[in-house]
Coordinates of C-alpha atoms in Angstrom, one line a residue:
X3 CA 0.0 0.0 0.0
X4 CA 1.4 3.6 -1.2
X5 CA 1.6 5.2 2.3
X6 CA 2.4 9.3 1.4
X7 CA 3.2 10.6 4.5
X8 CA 6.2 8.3 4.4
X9 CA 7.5 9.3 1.2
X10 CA 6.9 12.6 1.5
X11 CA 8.9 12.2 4.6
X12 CA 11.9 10.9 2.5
X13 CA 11.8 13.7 0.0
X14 CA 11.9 16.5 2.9
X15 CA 14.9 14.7 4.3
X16 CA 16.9 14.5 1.2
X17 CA 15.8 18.1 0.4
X18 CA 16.7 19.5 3.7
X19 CA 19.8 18.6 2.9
X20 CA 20.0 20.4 -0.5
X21 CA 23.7 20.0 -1.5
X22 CA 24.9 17.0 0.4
X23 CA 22.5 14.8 -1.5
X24 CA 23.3 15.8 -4.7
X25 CA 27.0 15.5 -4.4
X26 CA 26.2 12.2 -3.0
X27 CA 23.9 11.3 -6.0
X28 CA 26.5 13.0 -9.1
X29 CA 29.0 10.2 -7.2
X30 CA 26.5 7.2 -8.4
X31 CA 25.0 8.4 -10.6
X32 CA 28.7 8.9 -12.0
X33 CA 30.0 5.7 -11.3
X34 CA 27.5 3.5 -13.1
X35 CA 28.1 6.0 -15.8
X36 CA 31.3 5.6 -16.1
X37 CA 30.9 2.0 -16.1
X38 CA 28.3 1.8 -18.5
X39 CA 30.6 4.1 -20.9
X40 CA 33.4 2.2 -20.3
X41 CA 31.7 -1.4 -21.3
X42 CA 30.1 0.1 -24.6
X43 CA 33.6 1.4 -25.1
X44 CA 35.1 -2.0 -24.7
X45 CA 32.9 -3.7 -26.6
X46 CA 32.8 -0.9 -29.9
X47 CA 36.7 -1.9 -29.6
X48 CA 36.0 -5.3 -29.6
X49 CA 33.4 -5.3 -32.7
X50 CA 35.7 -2.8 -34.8
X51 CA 38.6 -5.4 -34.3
X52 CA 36.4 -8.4 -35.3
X53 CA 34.8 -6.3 -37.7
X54 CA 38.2 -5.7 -39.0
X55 CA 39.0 -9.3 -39.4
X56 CA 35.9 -9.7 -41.6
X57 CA 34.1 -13.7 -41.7
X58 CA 38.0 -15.7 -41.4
X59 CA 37.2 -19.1 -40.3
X60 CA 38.3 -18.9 -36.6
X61 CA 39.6 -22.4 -37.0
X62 CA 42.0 -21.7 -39.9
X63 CA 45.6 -21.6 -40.3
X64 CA 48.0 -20.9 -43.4
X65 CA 51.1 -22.5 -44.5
X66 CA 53.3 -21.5 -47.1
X67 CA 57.0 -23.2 -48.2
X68 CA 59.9 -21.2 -47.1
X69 CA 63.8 -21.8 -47.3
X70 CA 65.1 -24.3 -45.5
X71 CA 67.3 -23.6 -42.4
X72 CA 69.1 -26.9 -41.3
X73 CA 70.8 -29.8 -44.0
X74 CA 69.1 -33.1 -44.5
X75 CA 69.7 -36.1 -45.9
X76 CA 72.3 -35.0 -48.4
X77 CA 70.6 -31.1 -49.2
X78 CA 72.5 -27.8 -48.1
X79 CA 70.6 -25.4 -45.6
X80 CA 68.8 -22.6 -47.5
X81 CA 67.4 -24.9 -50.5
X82 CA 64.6 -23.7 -52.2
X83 CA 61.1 -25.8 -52.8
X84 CA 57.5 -25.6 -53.8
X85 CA 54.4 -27.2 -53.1
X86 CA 53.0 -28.8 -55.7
X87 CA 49.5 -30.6 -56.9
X88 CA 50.4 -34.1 -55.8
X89 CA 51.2 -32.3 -52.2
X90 CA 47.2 -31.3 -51.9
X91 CA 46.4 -34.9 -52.7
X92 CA 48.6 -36.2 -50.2
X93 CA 47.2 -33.9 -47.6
X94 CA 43.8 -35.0 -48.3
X95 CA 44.1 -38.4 -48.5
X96 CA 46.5 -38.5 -45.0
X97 CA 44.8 -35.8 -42.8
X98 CA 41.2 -36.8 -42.3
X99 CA 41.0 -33.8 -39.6
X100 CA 40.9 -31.2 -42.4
X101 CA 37.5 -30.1 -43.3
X102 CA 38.6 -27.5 -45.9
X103 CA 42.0 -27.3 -47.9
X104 CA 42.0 -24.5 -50.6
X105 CA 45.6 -24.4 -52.1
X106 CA 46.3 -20.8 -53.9
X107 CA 49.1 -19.5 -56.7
X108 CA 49.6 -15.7 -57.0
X109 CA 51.0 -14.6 -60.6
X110 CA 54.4 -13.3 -61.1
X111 CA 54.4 -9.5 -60.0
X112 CA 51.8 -9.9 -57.1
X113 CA 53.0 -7.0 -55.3
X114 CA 51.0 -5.3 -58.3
X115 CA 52.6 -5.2 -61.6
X116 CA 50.2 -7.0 -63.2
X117 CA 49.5 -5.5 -66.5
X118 CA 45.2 -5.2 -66.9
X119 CA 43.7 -3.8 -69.6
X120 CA 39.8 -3.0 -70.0
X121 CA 39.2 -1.0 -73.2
X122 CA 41.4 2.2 -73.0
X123 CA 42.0 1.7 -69.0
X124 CA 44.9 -0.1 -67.3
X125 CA 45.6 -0.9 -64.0
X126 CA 48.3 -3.0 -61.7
X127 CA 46.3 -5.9 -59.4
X128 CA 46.7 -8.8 -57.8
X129 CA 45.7 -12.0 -59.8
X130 CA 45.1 -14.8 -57.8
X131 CA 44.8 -18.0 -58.6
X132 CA 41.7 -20.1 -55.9
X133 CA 39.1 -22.8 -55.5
X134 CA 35.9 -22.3 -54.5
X135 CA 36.5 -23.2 -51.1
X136 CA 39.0 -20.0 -50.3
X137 CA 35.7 -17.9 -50.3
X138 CA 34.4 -20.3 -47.1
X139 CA 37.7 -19.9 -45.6
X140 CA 37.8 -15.6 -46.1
X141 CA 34.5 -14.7 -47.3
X142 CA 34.3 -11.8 -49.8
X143 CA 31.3 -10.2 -50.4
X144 CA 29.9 -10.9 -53.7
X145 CA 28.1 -7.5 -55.5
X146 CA 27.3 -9.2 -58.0
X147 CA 27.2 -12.3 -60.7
X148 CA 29.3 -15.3 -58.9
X149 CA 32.0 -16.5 -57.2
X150 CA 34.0 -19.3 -58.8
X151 CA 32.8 -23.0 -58.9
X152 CA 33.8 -26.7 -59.7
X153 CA 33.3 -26.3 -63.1
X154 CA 35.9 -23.0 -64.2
X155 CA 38.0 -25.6 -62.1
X156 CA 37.5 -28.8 -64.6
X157 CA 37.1 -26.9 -67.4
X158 CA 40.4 -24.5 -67.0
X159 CA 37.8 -21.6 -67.8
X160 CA 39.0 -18.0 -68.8
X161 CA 37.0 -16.2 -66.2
X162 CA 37.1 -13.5 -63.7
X163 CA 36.1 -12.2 -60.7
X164 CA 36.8 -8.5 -59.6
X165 CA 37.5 -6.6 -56.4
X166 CA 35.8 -3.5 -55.6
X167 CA 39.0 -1.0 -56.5
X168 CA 39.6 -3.0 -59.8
X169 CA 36.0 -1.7 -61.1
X170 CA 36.9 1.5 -59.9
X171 CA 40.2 1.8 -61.9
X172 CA 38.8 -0.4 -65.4
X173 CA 35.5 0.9 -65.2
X174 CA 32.8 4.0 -66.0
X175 CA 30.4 4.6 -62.9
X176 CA 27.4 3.5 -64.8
X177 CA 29.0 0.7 -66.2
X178 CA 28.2 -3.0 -65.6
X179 CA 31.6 -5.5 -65.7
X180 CA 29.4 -8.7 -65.6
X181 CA 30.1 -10.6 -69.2
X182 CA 32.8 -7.5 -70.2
X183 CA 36.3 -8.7 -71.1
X184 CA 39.5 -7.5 -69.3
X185 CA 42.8 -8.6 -70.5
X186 CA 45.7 -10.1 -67.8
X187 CA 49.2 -10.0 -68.7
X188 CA 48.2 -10.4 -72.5
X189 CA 45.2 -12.8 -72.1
X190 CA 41.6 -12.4 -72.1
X191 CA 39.3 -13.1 -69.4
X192 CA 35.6 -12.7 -69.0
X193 CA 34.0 -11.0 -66.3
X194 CA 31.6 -12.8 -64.0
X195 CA 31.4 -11.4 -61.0
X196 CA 32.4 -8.8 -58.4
X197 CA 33.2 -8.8 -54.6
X198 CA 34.2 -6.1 -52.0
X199 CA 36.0 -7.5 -48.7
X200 CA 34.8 -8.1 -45.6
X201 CA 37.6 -6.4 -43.6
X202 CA 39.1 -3.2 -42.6
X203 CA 41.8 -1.1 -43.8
X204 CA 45.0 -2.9 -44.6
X205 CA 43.7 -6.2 -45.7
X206 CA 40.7 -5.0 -46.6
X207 CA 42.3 -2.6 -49.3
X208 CA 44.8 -5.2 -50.6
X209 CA 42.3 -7.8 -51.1
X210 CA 39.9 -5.1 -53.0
X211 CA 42.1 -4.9 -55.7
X212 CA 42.0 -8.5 -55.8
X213 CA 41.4 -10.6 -59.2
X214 CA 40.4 -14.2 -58.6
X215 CA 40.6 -16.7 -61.6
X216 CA 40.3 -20.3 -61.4
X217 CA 42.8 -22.0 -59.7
X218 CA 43.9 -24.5 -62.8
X219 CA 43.9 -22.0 -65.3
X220 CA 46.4 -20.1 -63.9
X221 CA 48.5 -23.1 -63.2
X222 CA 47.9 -23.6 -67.0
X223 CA 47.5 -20.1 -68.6
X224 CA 50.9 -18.8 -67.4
X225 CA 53.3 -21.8 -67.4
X226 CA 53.0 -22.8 -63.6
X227 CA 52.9 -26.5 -63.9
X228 CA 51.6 -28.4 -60.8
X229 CA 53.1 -25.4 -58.4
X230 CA 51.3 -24.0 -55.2
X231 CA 51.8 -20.7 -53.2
X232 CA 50.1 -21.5 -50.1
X233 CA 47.3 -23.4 -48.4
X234 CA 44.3 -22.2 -46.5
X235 CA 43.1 -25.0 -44.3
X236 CA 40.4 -25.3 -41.8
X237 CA 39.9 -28.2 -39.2
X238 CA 37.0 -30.2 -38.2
X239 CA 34.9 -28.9 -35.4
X240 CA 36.4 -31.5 -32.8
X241 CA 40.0 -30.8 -33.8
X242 CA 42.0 -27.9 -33.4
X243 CA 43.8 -25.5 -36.0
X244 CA 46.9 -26.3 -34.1
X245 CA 46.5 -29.7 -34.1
X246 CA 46.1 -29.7 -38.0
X247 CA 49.0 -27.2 -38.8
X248 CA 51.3 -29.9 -36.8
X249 CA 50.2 -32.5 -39.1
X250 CA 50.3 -30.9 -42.1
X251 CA 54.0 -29.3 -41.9
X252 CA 54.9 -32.7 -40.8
X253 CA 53.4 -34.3 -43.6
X254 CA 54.7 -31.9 -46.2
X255 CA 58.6 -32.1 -44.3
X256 CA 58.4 -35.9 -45.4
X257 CA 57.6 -35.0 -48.3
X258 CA 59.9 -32.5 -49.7
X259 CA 63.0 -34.4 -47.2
X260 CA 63.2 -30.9 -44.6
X261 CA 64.9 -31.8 -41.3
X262 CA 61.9 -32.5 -38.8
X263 CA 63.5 -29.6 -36.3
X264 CA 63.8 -27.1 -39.1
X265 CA 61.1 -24.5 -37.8
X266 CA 61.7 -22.0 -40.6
X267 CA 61.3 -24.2 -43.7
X268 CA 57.6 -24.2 -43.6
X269 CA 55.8 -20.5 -42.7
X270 CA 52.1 -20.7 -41.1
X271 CA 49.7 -17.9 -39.7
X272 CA 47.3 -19.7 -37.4
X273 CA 44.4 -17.3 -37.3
X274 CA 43.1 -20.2 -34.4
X275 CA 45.8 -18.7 -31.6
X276 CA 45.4 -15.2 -33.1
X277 CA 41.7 -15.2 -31.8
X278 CA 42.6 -17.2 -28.4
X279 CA 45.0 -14.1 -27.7
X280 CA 42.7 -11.5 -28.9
X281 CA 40.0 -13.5 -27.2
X282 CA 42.1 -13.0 -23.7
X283 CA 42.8 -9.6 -24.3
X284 CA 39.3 -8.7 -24.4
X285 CA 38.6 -10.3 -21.4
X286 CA 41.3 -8.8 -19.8
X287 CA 40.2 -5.2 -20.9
X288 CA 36.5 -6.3 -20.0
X289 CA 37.8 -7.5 -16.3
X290 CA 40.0 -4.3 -15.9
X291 CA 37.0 -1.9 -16.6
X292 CA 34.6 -4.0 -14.0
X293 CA 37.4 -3.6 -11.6
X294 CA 37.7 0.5 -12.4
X295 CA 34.0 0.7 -12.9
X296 CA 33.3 -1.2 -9.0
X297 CA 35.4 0.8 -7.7
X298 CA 34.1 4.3 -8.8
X299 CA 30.6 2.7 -8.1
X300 CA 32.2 1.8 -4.4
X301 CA 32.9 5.3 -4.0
X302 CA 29.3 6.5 -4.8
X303 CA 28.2 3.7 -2.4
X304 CA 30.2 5.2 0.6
X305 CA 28.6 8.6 -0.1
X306 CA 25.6 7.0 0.1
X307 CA 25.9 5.7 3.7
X308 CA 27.5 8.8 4.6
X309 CA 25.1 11.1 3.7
X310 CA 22.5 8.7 5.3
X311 CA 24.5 9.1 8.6
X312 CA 24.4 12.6 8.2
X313 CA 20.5 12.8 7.8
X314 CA 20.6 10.5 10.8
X315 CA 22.7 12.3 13.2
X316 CA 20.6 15.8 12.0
X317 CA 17.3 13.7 12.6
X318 CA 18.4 12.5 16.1
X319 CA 15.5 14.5 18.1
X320 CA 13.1 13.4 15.5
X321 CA 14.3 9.7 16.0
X322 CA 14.0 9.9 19.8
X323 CA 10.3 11.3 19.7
X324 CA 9.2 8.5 17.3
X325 CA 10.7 6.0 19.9
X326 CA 9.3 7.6 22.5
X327 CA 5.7 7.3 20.7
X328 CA 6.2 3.8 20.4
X329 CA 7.2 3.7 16.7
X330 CA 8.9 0.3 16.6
X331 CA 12.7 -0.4 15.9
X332 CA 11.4 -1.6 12.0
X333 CA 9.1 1.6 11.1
X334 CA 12.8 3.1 11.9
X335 CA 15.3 1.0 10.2
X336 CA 12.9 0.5 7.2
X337 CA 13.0 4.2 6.8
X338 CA 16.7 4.8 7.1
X339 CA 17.3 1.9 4.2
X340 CA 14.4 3.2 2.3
X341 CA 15.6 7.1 2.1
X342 CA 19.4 5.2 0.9
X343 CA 17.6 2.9 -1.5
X344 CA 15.8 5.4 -3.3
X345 CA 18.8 8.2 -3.7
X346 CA 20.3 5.2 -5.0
X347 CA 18.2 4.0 -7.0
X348 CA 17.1 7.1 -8.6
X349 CA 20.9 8.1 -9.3
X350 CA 21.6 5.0 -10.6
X351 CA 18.8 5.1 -13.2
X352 CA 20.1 8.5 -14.4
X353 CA 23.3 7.5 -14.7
X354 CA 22.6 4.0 -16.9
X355 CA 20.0 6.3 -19.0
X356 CA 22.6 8.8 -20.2
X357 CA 25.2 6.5 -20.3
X358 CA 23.3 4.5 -23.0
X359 CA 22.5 7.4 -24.5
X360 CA 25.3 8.9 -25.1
X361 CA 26.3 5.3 -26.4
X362 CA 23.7 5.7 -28.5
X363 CA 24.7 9.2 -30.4
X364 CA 28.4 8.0 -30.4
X365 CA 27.3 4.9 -32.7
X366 CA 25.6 7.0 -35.0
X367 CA 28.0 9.7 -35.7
X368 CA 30.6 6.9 -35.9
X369 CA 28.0 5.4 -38.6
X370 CA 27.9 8.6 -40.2
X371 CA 31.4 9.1 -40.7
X372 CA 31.9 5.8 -42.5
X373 CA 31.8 3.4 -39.7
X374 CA 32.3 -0.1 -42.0
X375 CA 35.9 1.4 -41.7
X376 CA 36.5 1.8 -38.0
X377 CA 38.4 0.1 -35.3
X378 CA 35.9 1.3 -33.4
X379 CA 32.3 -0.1 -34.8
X380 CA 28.5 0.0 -32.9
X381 CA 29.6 0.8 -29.0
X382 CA 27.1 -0.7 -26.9
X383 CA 26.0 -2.4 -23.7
X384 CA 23.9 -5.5 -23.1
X385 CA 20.8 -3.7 -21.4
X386 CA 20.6 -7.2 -19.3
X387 CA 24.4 -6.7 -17.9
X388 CA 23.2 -2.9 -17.6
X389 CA 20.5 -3.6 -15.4
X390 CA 22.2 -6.2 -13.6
X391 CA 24.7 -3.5 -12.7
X392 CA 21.9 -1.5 -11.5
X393 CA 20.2 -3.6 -9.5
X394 CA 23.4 -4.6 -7.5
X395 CA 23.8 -1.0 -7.2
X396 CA 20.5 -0.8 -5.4
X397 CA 21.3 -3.5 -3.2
X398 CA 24.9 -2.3 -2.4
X399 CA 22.5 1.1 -1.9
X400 CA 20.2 -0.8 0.6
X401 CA 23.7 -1.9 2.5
X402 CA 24.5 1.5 2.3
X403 CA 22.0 2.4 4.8
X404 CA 22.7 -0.7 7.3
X405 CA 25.5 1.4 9.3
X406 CA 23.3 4.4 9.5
X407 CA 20.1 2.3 10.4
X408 CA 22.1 0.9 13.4
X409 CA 23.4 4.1 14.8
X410 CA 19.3 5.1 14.3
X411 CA 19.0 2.2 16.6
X412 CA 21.2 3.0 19.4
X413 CA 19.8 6.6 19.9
X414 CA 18.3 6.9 23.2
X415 CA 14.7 8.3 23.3
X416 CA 15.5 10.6 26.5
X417 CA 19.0 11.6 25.3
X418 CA 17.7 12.6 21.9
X419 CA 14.7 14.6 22.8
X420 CA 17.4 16.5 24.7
X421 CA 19.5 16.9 22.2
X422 CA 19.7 20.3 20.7
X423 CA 21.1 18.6 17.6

């Protein structure tokens, strides 16, 4: 039952103490600002870096041949090798772990010297040389026609796919590439599709100015034989990335005679540990602002109970008359923990509102300002973890006013009616 008198009774108390209590409020209301600020902040780095990394398969890993460091079985240190065709059978065939294997060749001049010609524009790419599977592995985004399938593989076809800054480059704005040919270092290809990447600046920009052909008709087109530049791997769900790099470099050491020590012969990115480590350093940065966040909500906490014993020393007459009326010991205490609950609570609520809020604005003028590009992308807070952190701060609130309901407790009716206070 809604009892007035009472609350009315809280609001004169806070209000006859004008400037205490809102000091005392700015503190939490502060602190779960601050926190909530802080998480959106966290996570907004978090997305922009994952954002950044686009769709990789978290369970991938690359490896690529490299010269060798150590003499085996009759070959100097620093010999020279490539993978090769029969190398992707043997991988298949040996490592049932794998669940996806997409072996690629870049042409000559991949650090883009590529001579490509549409009409009477030219332009230096990359021309890469994938299977269909690369685009499960490191998703592009395709804009239009198709990506490449088991067919252009069979069939060695003559077709294309461009990146977003290669139609920029060959292209009019109004025109379409689909079915257009483009010429690569002196032979044709046809246009079939279009993609823009899925990651940030850096990769992002190299792989839009990406070409992808079919796999075998580079191999064939531009005298490569049976050679391969790298592989893109994934493991099965039960199996690690790890535990499938070990077996392939061991695998492909056998193969090509490389000492079983030699680290250096056989490079690898394993994108597997990169998110472990990135995974830990959000948590870390996550459990560092809980810990600054507590504490700045601790502080707004102690204000609370001090300000409550303030009321209570101030209201120390007042006390001893309702004792000596026979007002019992929980009328008291439930109005000492009330008056802390509600400056709490009403602080707190402020504080979680413009936190989000300001969240909120931040997003949008991030998205305004070209936000598929941040490091920083979509700051927010999960309103569950946001009212979670309220409600603790209410309770924290209600023990707050414990200390001061207990000194409310040991006032003496007699001594506090003669108190002047």
């Amino acid at each position: 039952m809604f009892d007035r008198d009472r609350w009315t009774e809280i609001y004169m108390a806070l209000r006859a103490n004008k400037l205490r209590t809102f000091l005392t409020a700015f503190g939490v209301f502060w602190g779960i600002f601050m926190l909530i600020i802080m998480l959106g902040s966290g996570q907004g780095l978090e997305n922009g870096v994952y954002h950044g990394m686009g769709d990789f398969a978290t369970n991938s890993v690359f490896v690529w041949a490299q010269p060798t460091s150590k003499p085996y079985k009759g070959y100097k240190q620093g010999r020279r090798y490539n993978f090769t065709n029969q190398d992707t059978k043997a991988i298949l065939d040996n490592i049932p772990e794998i669940a996806l294997l997409a072996p690629r060749i870049q042409a000559r001049g991949g650090d883009g010297n590529n001579n490509v010609i549409h009409k009477l524009k030219t332009g230096a790419f990359n021309i890469l040389g994938d299977v269909p599977e690369v685009n499960k592995i490191d998703p592009v985004t395709i804009t239009a026609g198709r990506f490449l399938n088991q067919v252009d593989m069979n069939e060695k076809r003559k077709i294309a796919i461009l990146g977003k800054r290669v139609i920029e480059v060959l292209f009019e704005e109004d025109e379409d590439p689909i079915g257009t040919y483009i010429k690569i270092n002196g032979v044709f290809f046809q246009v079939v599709g279009t993609f823009k990447s899925m990651h940030n600046q850096g990769w992002g920009d190299w792989q839009n100015q990406c070409i992808f052909i079919p796999f075998t008709t580079l191999q064939k087109t531009y005298n490569y034989g049976n050679r391969v530049g790298h592989y893109s791997i994934t493991s099965k769900k039960e199996y690690t990335a790890t535990y499938v790099e070990e077996k392939v470099k061991a695998l492909l050491k056998r193969r090509h005679k490389i000492h079983p020590d030699d680290q250096r012969a056989i490079g690898s990115n394993n994108v597997e540990k990169e998110f472990i480590q990135i995974n830990n350093l959000f948590m870390g940065i996550a459990g560092l602002i809980w810990i600054v966040g507590t504490g700045t909500l601790l502080a707004g906490i102690i204000g609370v109970s001090n300000i409550m014993l303030f009321i209570v020393k101030k209201r120390t007459k007042e006390i001893g008359i309702q004792r000596a009326l026979g007002a019992s010991p929980s009328i008291i205490i439930s109005s000492i923990l009330t008056e802390s609950v509600v400056l709490t609570a009403i602080a707190g609520w402020f504080g979680l509102v413009f936190g989000v809020l300001l969240l909120e604005v931040i997003s949008k003028a991030i998205q305004n300002g070209g936000g598929d590009e941040s490091m920083f992308t979509n700051p927010e807070v999960d309103f569950n973890v946001a009212l979670i952190a309220l409600f603790i701060l209410i309770i924290a609130g209600l023990f707050a006013g414990v200390i001061p309901a207990k000194r409310a407790m040991e006032v003496r009716p007699i001594e506090a009616i003669r108190d002047d206070g």
